[in-house]
Each structure stands twice: as structure tokens, then as C-alpha cells.
Short mmCIF file of C-alpha atoms in Angstrom, two decimals:
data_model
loop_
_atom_site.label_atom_id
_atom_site.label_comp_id
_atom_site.label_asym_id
_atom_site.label_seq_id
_atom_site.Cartn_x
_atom_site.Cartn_y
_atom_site.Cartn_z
CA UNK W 1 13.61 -28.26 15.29
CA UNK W 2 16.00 -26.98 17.57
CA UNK W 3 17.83 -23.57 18.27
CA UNK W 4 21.11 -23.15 20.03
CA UNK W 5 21.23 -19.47 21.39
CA UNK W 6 23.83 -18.84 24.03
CA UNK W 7 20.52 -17.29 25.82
CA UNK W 8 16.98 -17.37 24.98
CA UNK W 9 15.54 -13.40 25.82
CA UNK W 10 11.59 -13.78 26.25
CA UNK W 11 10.58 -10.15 27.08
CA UNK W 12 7.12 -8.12 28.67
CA UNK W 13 7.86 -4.29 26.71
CA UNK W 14 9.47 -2.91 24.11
CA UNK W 15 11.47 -1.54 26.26
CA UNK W 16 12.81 -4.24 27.34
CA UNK W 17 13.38 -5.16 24.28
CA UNK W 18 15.25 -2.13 22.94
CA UNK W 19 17.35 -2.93 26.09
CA UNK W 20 18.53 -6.65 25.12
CA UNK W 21 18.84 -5.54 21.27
CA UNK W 22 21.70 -2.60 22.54
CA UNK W 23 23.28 -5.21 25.04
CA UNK W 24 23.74 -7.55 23.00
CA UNK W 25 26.81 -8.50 20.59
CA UNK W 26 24.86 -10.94 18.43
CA UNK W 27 21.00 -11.39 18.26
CA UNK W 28 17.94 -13.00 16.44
CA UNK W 29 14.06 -13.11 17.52
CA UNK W 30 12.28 -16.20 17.39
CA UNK W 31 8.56 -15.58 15.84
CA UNK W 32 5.92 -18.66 15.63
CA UNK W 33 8.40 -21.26 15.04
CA UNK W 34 7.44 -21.58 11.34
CA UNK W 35 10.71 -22.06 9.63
CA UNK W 36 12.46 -25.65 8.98
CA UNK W 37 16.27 -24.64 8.69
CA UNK W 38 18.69 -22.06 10.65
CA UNK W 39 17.53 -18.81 9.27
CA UNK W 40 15.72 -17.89 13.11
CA UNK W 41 19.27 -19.56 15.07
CA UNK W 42 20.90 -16.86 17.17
CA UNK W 43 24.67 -17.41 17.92
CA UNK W 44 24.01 -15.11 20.70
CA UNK W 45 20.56 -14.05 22.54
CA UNK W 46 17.20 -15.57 20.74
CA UNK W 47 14.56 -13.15 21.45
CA UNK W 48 11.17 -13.22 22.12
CA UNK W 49 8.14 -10.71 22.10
CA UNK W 50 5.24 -13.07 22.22
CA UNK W 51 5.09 -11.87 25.81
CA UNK W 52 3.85 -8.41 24.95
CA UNK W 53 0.22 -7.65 24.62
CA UNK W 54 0.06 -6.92 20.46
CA UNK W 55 -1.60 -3.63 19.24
CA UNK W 56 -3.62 -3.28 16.53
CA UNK W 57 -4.59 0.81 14.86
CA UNK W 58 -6.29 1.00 11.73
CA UNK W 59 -6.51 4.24 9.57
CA UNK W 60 -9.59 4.06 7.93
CA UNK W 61 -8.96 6.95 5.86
CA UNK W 62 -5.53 5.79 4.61
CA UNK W 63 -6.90 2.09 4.20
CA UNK W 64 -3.76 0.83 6.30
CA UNK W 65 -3.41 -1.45 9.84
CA UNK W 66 -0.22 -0.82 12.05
CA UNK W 67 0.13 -3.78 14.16
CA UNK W 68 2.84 -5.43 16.45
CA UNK W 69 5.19 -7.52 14.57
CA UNK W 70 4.79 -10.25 16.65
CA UNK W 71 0.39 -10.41 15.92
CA UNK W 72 -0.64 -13.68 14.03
CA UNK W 73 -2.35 -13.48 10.72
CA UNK W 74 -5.26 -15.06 12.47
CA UNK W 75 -5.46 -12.32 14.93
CA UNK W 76 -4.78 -9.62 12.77
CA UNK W 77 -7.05 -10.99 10.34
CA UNK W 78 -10.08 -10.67 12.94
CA UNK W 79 -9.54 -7.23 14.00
CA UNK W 80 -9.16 -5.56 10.95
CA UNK W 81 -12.67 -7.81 9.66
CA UNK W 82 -14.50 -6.26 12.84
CA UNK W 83 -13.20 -2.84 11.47
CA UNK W 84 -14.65 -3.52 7.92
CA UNK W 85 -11.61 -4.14 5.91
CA UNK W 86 -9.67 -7.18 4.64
CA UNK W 87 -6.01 -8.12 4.14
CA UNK W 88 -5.39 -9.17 0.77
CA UNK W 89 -4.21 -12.63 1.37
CA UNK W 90 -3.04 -15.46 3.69
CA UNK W 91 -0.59 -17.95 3.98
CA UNK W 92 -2.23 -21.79 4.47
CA UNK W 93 -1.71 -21.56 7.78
CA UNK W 94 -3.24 -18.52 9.87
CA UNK W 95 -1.31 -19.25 13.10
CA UNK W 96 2.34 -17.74 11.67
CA UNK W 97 3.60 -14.02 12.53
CA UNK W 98 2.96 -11.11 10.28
CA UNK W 99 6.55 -9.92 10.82
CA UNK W 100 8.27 -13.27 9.94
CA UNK W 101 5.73 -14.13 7.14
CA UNK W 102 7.11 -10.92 5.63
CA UNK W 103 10.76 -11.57 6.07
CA UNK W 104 10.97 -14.58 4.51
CA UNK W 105 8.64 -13.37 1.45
CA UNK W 106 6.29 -15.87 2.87
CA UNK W 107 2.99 -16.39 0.21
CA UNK W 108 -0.77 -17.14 -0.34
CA UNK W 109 -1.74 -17.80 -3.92
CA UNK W 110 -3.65 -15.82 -6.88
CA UNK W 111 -2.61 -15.14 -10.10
CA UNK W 112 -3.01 -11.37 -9.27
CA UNK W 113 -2.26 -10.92 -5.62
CA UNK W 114 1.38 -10.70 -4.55
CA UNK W 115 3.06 -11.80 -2.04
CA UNK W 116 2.19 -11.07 2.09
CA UNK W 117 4.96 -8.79 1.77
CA UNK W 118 3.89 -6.67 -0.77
CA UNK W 119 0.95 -5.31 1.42
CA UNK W 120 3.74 -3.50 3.74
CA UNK W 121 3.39 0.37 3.56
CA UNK W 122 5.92 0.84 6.51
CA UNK W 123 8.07 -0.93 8.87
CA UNK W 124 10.02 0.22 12.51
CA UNK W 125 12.96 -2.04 13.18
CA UNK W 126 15.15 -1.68 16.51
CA UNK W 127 18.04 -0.76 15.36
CA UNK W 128 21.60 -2.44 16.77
CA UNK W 129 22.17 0.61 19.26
CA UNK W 130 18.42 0.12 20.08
CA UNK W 131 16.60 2.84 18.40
CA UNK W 132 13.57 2.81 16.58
CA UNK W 133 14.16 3.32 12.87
CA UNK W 134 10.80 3.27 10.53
CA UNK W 135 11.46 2.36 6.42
CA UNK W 136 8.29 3.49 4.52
CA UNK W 137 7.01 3.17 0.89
CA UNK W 138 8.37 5.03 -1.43
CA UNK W 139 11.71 5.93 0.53
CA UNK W 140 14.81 4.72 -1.27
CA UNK W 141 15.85 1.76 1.62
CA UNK W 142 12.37 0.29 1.20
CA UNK W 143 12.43 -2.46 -1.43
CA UNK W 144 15.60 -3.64 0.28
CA UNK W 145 13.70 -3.99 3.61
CA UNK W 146 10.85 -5.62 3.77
CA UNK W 147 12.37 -9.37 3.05
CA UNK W 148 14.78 -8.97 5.24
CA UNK W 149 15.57 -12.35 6.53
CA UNK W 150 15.90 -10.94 10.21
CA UNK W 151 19.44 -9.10 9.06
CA UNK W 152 18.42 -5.73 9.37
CA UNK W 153 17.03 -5.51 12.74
CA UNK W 154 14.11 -6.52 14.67
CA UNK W 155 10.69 -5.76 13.97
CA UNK W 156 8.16 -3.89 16.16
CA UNK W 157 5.75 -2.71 13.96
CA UNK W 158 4.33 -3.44 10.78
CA UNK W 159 2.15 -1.07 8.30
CA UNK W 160 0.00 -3.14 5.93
CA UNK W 161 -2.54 -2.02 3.33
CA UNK W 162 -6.30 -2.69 3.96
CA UNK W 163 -8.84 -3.52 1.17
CA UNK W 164 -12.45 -3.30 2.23
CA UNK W 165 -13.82 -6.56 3.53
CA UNK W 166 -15.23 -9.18 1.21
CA UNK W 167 -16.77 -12.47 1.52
CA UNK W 168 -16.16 -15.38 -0.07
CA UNK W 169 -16.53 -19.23 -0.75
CA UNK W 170 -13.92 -22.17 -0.76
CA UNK W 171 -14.57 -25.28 -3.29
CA UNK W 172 -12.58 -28.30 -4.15
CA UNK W 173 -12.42 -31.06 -6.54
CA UNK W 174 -11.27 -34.69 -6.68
CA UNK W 175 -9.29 -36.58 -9.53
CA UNK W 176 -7.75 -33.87 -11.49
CA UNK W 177 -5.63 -35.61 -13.76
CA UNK W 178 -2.37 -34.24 -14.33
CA UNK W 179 -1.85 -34.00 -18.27
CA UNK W 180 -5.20 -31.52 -18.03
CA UNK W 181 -3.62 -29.75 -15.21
CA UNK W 182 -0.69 -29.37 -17.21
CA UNK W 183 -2.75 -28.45 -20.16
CA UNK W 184 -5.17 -25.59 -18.87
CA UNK W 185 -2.57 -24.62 -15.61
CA UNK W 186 -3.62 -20.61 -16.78
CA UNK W 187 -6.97 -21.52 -16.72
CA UNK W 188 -6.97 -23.35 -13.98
CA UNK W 189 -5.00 -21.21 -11.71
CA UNK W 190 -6.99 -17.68 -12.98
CA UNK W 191 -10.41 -19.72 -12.09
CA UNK W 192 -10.86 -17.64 -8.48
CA UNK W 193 -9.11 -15.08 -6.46
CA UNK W 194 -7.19 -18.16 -5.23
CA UNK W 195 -6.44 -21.48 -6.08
CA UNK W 196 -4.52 -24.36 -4.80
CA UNK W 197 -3.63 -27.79 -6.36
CA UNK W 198 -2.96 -30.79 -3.69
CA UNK W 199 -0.74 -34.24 -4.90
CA UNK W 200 0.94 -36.94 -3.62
CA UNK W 201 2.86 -37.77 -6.94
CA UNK W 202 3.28 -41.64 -7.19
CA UNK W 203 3.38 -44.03 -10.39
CA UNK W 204 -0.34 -41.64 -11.66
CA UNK W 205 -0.34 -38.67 -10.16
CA UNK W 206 -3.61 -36.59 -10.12
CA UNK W 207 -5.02 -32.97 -8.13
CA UNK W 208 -6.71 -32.21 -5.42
CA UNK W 209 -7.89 -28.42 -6.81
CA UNK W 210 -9.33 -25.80 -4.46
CA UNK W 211 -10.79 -22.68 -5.51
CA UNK W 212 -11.20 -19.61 -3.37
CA UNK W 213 -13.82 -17.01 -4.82
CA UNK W 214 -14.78 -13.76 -4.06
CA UNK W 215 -18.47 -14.02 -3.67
CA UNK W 216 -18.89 -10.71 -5.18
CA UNK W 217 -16.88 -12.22 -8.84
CA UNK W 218 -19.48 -15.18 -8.35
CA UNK W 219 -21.51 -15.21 -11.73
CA UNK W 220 -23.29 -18.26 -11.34
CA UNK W 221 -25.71 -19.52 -8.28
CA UNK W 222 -23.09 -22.99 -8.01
CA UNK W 223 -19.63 -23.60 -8.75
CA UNK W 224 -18.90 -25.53 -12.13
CA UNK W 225 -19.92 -29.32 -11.22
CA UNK W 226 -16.27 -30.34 -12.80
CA UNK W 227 -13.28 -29.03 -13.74
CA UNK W 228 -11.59 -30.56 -17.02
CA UNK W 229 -12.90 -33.72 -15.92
CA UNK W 230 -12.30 -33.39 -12.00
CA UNK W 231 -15.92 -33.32 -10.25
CA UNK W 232 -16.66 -31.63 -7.73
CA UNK W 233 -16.09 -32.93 -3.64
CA UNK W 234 -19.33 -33.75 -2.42
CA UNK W 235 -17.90 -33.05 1.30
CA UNK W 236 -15.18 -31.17 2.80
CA UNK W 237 -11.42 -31.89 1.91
CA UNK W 238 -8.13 -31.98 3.95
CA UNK W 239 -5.03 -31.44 1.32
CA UNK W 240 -3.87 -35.04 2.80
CA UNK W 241 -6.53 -37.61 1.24
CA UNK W 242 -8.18 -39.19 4.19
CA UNK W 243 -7.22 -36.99 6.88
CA UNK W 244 -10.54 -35.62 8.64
CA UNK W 245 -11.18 -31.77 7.31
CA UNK W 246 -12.32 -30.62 10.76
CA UNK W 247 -9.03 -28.44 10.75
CA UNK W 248 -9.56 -27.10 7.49
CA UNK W 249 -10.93 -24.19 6.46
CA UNK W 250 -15.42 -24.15 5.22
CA UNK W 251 -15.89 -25.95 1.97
CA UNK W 252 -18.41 -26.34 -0.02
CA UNK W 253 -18.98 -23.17 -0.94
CA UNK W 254 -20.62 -21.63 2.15
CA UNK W 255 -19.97 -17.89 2.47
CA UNK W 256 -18.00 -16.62 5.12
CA UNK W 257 -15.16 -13.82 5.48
CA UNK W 258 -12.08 -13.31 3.93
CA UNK W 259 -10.06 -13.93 6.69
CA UNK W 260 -12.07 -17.20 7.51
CA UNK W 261 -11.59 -18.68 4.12
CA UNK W 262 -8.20 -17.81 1.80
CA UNK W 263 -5.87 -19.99 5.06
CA UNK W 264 -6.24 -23.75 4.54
CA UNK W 265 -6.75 -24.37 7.93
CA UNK W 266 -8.57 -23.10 11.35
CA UNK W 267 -7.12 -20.62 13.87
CA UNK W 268 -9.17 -22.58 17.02
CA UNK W 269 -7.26 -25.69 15.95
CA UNK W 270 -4.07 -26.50 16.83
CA UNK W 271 -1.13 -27.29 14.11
CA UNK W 272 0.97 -30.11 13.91
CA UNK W 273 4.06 -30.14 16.81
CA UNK W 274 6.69 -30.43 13.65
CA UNK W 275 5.55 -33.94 12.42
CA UNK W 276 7.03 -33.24 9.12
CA UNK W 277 9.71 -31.44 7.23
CA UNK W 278 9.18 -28.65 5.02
CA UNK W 279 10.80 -27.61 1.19
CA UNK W 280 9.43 -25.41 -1.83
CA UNK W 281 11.03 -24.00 -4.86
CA UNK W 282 9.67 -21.06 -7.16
CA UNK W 283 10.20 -20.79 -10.37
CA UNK W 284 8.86 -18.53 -13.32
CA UNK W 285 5.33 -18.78 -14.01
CA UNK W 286 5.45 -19.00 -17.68
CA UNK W 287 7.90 -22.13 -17.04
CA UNK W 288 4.94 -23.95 -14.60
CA UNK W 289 4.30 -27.00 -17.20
CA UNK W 290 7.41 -27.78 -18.12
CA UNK W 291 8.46 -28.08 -14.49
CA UNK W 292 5.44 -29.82 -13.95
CA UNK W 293 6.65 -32.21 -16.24
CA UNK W 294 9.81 -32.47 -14.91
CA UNK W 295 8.11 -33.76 -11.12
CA UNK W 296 6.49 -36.02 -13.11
CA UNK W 297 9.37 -37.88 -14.07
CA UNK W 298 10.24 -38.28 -10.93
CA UNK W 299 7.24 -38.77 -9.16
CA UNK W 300 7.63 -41.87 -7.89
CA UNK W 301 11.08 -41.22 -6.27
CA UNK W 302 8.77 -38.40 -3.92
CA UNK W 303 5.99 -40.82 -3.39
CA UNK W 304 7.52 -42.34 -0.16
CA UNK W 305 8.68 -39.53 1.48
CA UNK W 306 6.10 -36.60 0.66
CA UNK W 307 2.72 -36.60 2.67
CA UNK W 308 1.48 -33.62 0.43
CA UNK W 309 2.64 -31.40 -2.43
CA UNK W 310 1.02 -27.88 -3.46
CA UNK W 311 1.01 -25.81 -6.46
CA UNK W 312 0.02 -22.46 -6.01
CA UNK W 313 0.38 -19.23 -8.21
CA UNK W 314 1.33 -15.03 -6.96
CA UNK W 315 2.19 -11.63 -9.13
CA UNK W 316 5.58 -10.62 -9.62
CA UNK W 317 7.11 -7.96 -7.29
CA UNK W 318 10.05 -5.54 -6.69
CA UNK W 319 11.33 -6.30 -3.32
CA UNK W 320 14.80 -7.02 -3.72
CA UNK W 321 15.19 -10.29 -1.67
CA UNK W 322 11.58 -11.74 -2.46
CA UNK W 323 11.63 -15.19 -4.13
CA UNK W 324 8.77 -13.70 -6.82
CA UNK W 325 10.92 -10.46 -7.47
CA UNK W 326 10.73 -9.84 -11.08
CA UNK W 327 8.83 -12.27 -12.37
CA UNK W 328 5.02 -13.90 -11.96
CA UNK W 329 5.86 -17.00 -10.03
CA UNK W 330 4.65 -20.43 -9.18
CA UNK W 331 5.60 -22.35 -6.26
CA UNK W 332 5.83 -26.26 -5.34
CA UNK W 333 5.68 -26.92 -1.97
CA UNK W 334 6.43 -30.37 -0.53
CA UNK W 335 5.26 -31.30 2.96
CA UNK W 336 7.76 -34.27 3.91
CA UNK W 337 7.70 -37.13 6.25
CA UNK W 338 9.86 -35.71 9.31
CA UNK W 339 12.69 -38.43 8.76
CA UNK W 340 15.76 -36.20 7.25
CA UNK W 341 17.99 -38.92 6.31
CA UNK W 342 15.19 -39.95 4.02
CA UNK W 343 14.12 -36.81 2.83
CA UNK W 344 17.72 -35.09 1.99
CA UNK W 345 18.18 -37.14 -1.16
CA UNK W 346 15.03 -36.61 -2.45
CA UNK W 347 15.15 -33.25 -2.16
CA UNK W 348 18.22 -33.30 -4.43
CA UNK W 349 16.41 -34.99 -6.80
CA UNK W 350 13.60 -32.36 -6.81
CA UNK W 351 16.44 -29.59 -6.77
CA UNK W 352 17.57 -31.77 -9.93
CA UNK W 353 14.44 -31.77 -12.20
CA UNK W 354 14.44 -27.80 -11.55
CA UNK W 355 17.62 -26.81 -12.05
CA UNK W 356 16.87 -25.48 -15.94
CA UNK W 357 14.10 -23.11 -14.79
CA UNK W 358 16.67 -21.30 -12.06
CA UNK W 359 14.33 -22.27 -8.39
CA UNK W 360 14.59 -20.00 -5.73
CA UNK W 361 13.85 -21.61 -2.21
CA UNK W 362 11.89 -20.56 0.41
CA UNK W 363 13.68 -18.79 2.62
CA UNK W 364 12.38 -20.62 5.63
CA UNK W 365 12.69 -24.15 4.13
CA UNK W 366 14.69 -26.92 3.83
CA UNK W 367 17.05 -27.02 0.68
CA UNK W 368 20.38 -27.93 -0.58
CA UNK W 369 21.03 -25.50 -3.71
CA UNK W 370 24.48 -24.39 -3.62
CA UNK W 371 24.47 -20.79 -2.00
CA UNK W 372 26.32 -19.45 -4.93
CA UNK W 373 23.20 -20.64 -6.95
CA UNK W 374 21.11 -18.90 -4.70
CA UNK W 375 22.41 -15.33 -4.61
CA UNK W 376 22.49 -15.45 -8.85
CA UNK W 377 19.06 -15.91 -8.53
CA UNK W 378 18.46 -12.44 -6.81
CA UNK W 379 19.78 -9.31 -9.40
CA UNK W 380 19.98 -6.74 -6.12
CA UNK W 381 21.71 -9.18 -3.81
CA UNK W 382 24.79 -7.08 -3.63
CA UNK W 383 22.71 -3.96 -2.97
CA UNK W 384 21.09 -5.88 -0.11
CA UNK W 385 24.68 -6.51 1.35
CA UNK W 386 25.05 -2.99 1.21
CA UNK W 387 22.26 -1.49 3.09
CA UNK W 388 23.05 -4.44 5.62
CA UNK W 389 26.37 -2.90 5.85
CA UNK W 390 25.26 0.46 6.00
CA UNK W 391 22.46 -0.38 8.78
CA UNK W 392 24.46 -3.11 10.89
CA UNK W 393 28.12 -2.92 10.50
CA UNK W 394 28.65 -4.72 13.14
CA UNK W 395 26.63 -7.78 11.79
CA UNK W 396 24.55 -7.79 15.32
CA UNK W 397 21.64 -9.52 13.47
CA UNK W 398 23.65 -11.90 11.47
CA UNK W 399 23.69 -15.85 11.84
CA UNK W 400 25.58 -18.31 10.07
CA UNK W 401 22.31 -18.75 7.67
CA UNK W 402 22.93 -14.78 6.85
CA UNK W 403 26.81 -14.89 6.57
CA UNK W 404 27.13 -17.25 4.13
CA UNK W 405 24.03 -15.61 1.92
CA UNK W 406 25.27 -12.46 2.15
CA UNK W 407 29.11 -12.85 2.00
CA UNK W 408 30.38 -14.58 5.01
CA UNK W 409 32.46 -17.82 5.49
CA UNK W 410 30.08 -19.11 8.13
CA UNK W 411 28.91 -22.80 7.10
CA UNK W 412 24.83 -22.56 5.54
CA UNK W 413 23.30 -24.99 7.64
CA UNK W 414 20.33 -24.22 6.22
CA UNK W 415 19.43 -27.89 4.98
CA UNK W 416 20.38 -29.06 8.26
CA UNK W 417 17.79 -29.77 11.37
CA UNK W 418 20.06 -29.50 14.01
CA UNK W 419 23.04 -27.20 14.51
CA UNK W 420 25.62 -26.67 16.67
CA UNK W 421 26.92 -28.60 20.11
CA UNK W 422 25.26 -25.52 22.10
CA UNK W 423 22.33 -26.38 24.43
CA UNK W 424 18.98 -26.50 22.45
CA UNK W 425 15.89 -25.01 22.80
CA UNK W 426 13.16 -27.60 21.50
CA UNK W 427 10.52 -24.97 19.26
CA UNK W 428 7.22 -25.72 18.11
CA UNK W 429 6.88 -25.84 14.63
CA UNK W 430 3.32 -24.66 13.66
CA UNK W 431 2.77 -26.76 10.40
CA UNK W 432 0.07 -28.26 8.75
CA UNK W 433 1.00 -32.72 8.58
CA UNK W 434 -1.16 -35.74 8.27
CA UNK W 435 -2.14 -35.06 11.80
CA UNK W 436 -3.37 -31.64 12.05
#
């Protein structure tokens, strides 16, 4: 998509950094171009700091990684392997930024493991007058900061929590018909650390079901040979039937790091340039048939227009502005054709068969769900407005996306690719399509 900054502010230090951030009246920083509405559009200066070399210190003792916000899972992922640890999960896509995976409550999937942002232990923001301020577990500003959506500053640093490093194996499945994914969803979904379920709806829907195991909770010698009737691939998989794997993640249960298996896809291969538009809604976990249920009958309205859909599971947490806080959560993700004018009634009619089990969007995605809708959703929504208040008063880091979330009378345009009459700055979009 395109962002319309009045100036886009690509910078070599921090320091140079901490220089734009106090000269400016209004400001935003651009990450890795993951996000498919407004929420990264600066009214002001867009800022950059993929130009500064990243930094990476791990405290073995403490079991923790401070790294630039700016690193990619990818790289942050290797270093912390070569160390001997492990982060505790990945989004599908290994190429995004640590610091705007968190901000946006950005997920993996496991029953048990939450979020990417509940691995923070500590984050340092430039403040508006361009100070370094650091917000660190247990302090009372924390919950309220880590999912920040961008509003309370930018990011230099991030504090994450380290497990020890593990191996483990990837597996999928073919033909997994939807009335026994709908049936034995908890088993299903508690089978491995991780799991994924791939669809393309249609008139008979069916799975695509990928299973990420620990090799160390690996019982048996070989996977199950089926799953309620789905047998298992006998070669590798891309999520899109028929698209050629080579981007994806090993399969096929050969053992290889953590950090090399729980993404979907490859670090050494290049994403899609933004062939595609992106939308997912969580919901409660305990309500994951019934809203199955509810795609279904509408299925084939999303045939034409989705390329892939994925269901994927995470644990409940207590950051205020996270779309799982509160409650275990399941998410369905739709991959869509990149033609908008297409895609923006469909999306109503997903927002449609949801409505009765209260979605929240992605923060990053492409939804129409009344904004008033949106902030009932979130119980500490006010007390996020306040600590923005208390921390930028001036609104420095707000855009129109922010205003109108957290109070403003700024039009959302967060359904919207496209903006404003301002020149536009054409940014990548790293995202998984049919052509990987």
C-alpha cells in the first residue's frame, strides 16, 4: 500500500533519531511494511531505522535477549539459536519486525503459548521530547505498553524472554474434512506445540492441518499416519494448494531448530511484493465451532476472493490492548485476492457471521467493524487513553488510525488502501500470496 507522510525520515543512529522524534510535531516509524491499513501512516515525518546496524545482548543468566526494535524475527531468531536459547514462538512469516509484531499484538499459534508480545520483559521508547524512557515487567505502565499501536512512542529496544533451544519437526495433512475439524477442534489444535489449519472455503470446504512438535514431546518414532480421517502429505505443502513449497518452511518431519520450523515460510526467500490483501478476526476460543460454523454458511460467498484462510489457536493474556486479552483465543485469518473493491463486501459478510461471538481485528489488517464496536471489545481502553495522555499530550505519535480508536474525530481509514491526496510512498508489503 501506500503512505502519505509530509516527509519520509530514514536515519543511520539513534541519535539521529532522538533528533527527528524532538523536531518533529507529528511522527510515525515505518517497520517491515507488514500492515494492510493506516495504522503505520504519519501525517507528519514517517521514520525509518532499518538503516542502523541492529544489536543483539543476551543475558544468559536472566534467560532474556535485548535487541534493536527494528531486528527481524528471522534475525533475531538466529542469534539467540547460536547462543543456545529459543524464542517461544513466531509469526508465519519470519521476515516482520520484533517491535511492530509486538505493537500490533501480532501472533504464532499453540494452545499454550501466548502471543509474541507476551515474551516482552522490557521496552525503551523515545519519548516526544526525545528521551529514552524504558517500561519493564512488573511496573504499573507495563500492561498498557507493550501493544501500543505506535501511540506511545518509538521503539529502540526490546527485552524478550529466552527459553532454552529446542528442536523440532513440522507435519501436515491433506483432506481434513470440516464437520471433524469442527468436532475434535481441542484435539486437534492441542495435538503439538503448534498447529495450523489451511482452507479455501467453497461449496465443501476441507483442511490443510500442520502440526509443529517439539521433538523432545515426540512419543512415537512417526507422526500419526491420519488425523480423523485426513492422511498424512506424502511431500511438502504450501498453505495455497498447488503452489510449490520451496518457500515454506521443512516438512515432513525432519528435525531442525525452533527458529527454522514454528514460521511457515523461509527467511532466504523473498515474500510476496503485496499481491494480496490481508483481514483476521479473533474471537473466544471456547466459541471456535460455532464460528466455524458460521464461515461455513458462507463459504461460498469467500471462495472467489480468498486465496487462503488459517485457523490458528494462542493463551489468553493481560496486556491491555492485545486482541487475546482476557480470554484463550482463536483467530481466522483470510489472505485475499489484492482487488479491494471485491474484497470490501466480503469482508462485511465475514464481519457478519461473527458479530455474536464479539471479533476483535487485527490491528494491522483490513476491517470494517464500526470503531465504537472495537473499543467495547477492549475493558482497559479508557486506561490506555490515559497513559497516552499522560505520556504524549501533545498526540506527537498519533495518526488518524489512533485518533479515532482512542477518542479523536479523525476519519478510521483503516479499511481503506489508500489515504490521503499527499504524495505517496509505494511500501513493500512482506506477505505470504499465491506467489511467494
Amino acid at each position: 500500500m501506500g503512505f502519505a507522510p509530509e516527509r519520509f525520515e530514514p536515519v543511520a543512529s539513534l541519535e539521529a533519531a532522538r533528533e527527528v522524534v524532538a523536531a518533529a510535531s507529528r511522527l510515525r516509524v515505518l517497520g517491515s511494511g507488514h500492515s494492510f491499513n493506516a495504522i503505520a501512516d504519519s501525517p507528519g515525518v514517517l521514520l525509518s531505522l532499518s538503516g542502523i546496524e541492529p544489536e543483539v545482548v543476551i543475558d544468559a543468566e536472566r534467560r532474556e535477549v535485548r535487541a534493536s526494535g527494528w531486528i527481524t524475527y528471522a534475525a533475531l531468531g538466529r542469534a539467540v539459536h547460536e547462543a543456545g536459547f529459543a524464542l517461544h514462538n513466531f509469526a508465519s512469516l519470519p521476515h516482520i519486525s520484533v517491535a511492530g509484531s509486538i505493537a500490533t499484538g501480532t501472533h504464532g499459534s499453540g494452545d499454550r503459548s501466548g502471543n509474541l508480545a507476551t515474551a516482552v520483559a522490557a521496552l525503551e521508547f523515545i519519548d516526544a521530547d526525545g528521551e529514552i524512557r524504558t517500561v519493564r515487567r512488573g511496573e504499573p505502565d507495563f500492561a498498557g505498553s507493550v501493544v501500543h499501536l505506535g501511540a506511545l512512542g518509538v521503539v529502540t529496544a526490546v527485552t524478550l524472554d529466552l527459553l532454552p533451544a529446542f528442536e523440532m519437526r513440522q507435519y501436515a495433512y491433506d483432506g481434513l474434512g470440516f464437520d471433524a475439524a469442527v468436532a475434535h477442534f481441542d484435539e486437534l489444535t492441542s495435538a503439538a506445540y503448534s498447529t495450523s489449519m489451511f482452507t479455501g472455503w467453497g461449496a465443501d470446504p476441507s483442511f490443510q492441518f500442520w502440526t509443529k512438535q517439539r521433538a523432545a514431546d515426540q512419543t512415537q518414532p512417526f507422526p500419526p499416519t491420519q488425523w480423523f480421517g485426513a492422511p498424512l502429505a506424502d511431500g511438502p505443502r504450501h498453505p495455497i494448494p498447488g503452489v510449490d513449497p520451496a518457500a515454506c518452511t521443512e516438512q515432513q518431519g525432519r528435525t531442525g531448530p525452533a527458529h527454522e520450523r514454528l514460521p511457515h515460510f523461509r527467511p532466504e526467500f523473498t515474500p510476496s511484493a503485496g499481491e494480496e490483501l490481508q483481514s483476521e478476526y479473533l474471537v473466544d476460543r471456547a466459541d471456535a465451532p460455532a464460528a466455524l460454523e458460521a464461515l461455513r454458511a458462507v463459504s461460498e460467498r469467500l471462495a472467489p476472493v480468498v486465496q487462503i484462510s488459517e485457523v490458528r489457536t494462542m493463551a489468553a493474556d493481560d496486556l491491555w490492548l492485545s486482541p487475546a486479552y482476557g480470554r484463550d483465543t482463536v483467530g481466522f485469518h483470510f489472505t485475499w485476492v489484492r482487488d479491494y473493491e471485491s474484497v470490501q463486501p466480503v469482508m462485511g459478510v465475514v464481519e457478519e457471521a461473527l458479530a455474536s461471538f464479539t471479533p476483535r481485528p487485527h490491528w494491522g489488517k483490513l476491517f470494517t467493524i464500526p470503531i465504537a464496536e472495537i473499543r467495547s471489545q477492549y475493558p482497559r481502553m479508557g486506561d490506555f487513553e490515559k497513559l497516552r495522555d499522560r505520556v504524549d499530550p501533545e498526540e506527537k505519535f498519533t495518526n488518524d488510525f489512533c485518533a479515532e480508536l482512542l477518542g479523536g474525530s479523525a476519519r478510521l481509514h483503516s479499511a481503506v488502501p489508500g489515504g490521503s491526496g499527499r504524495s505517496r510512498i509505494r511500501v513493500r508489503l512482506f506477505a505470504h500470496s499465491a506467489e511467494p
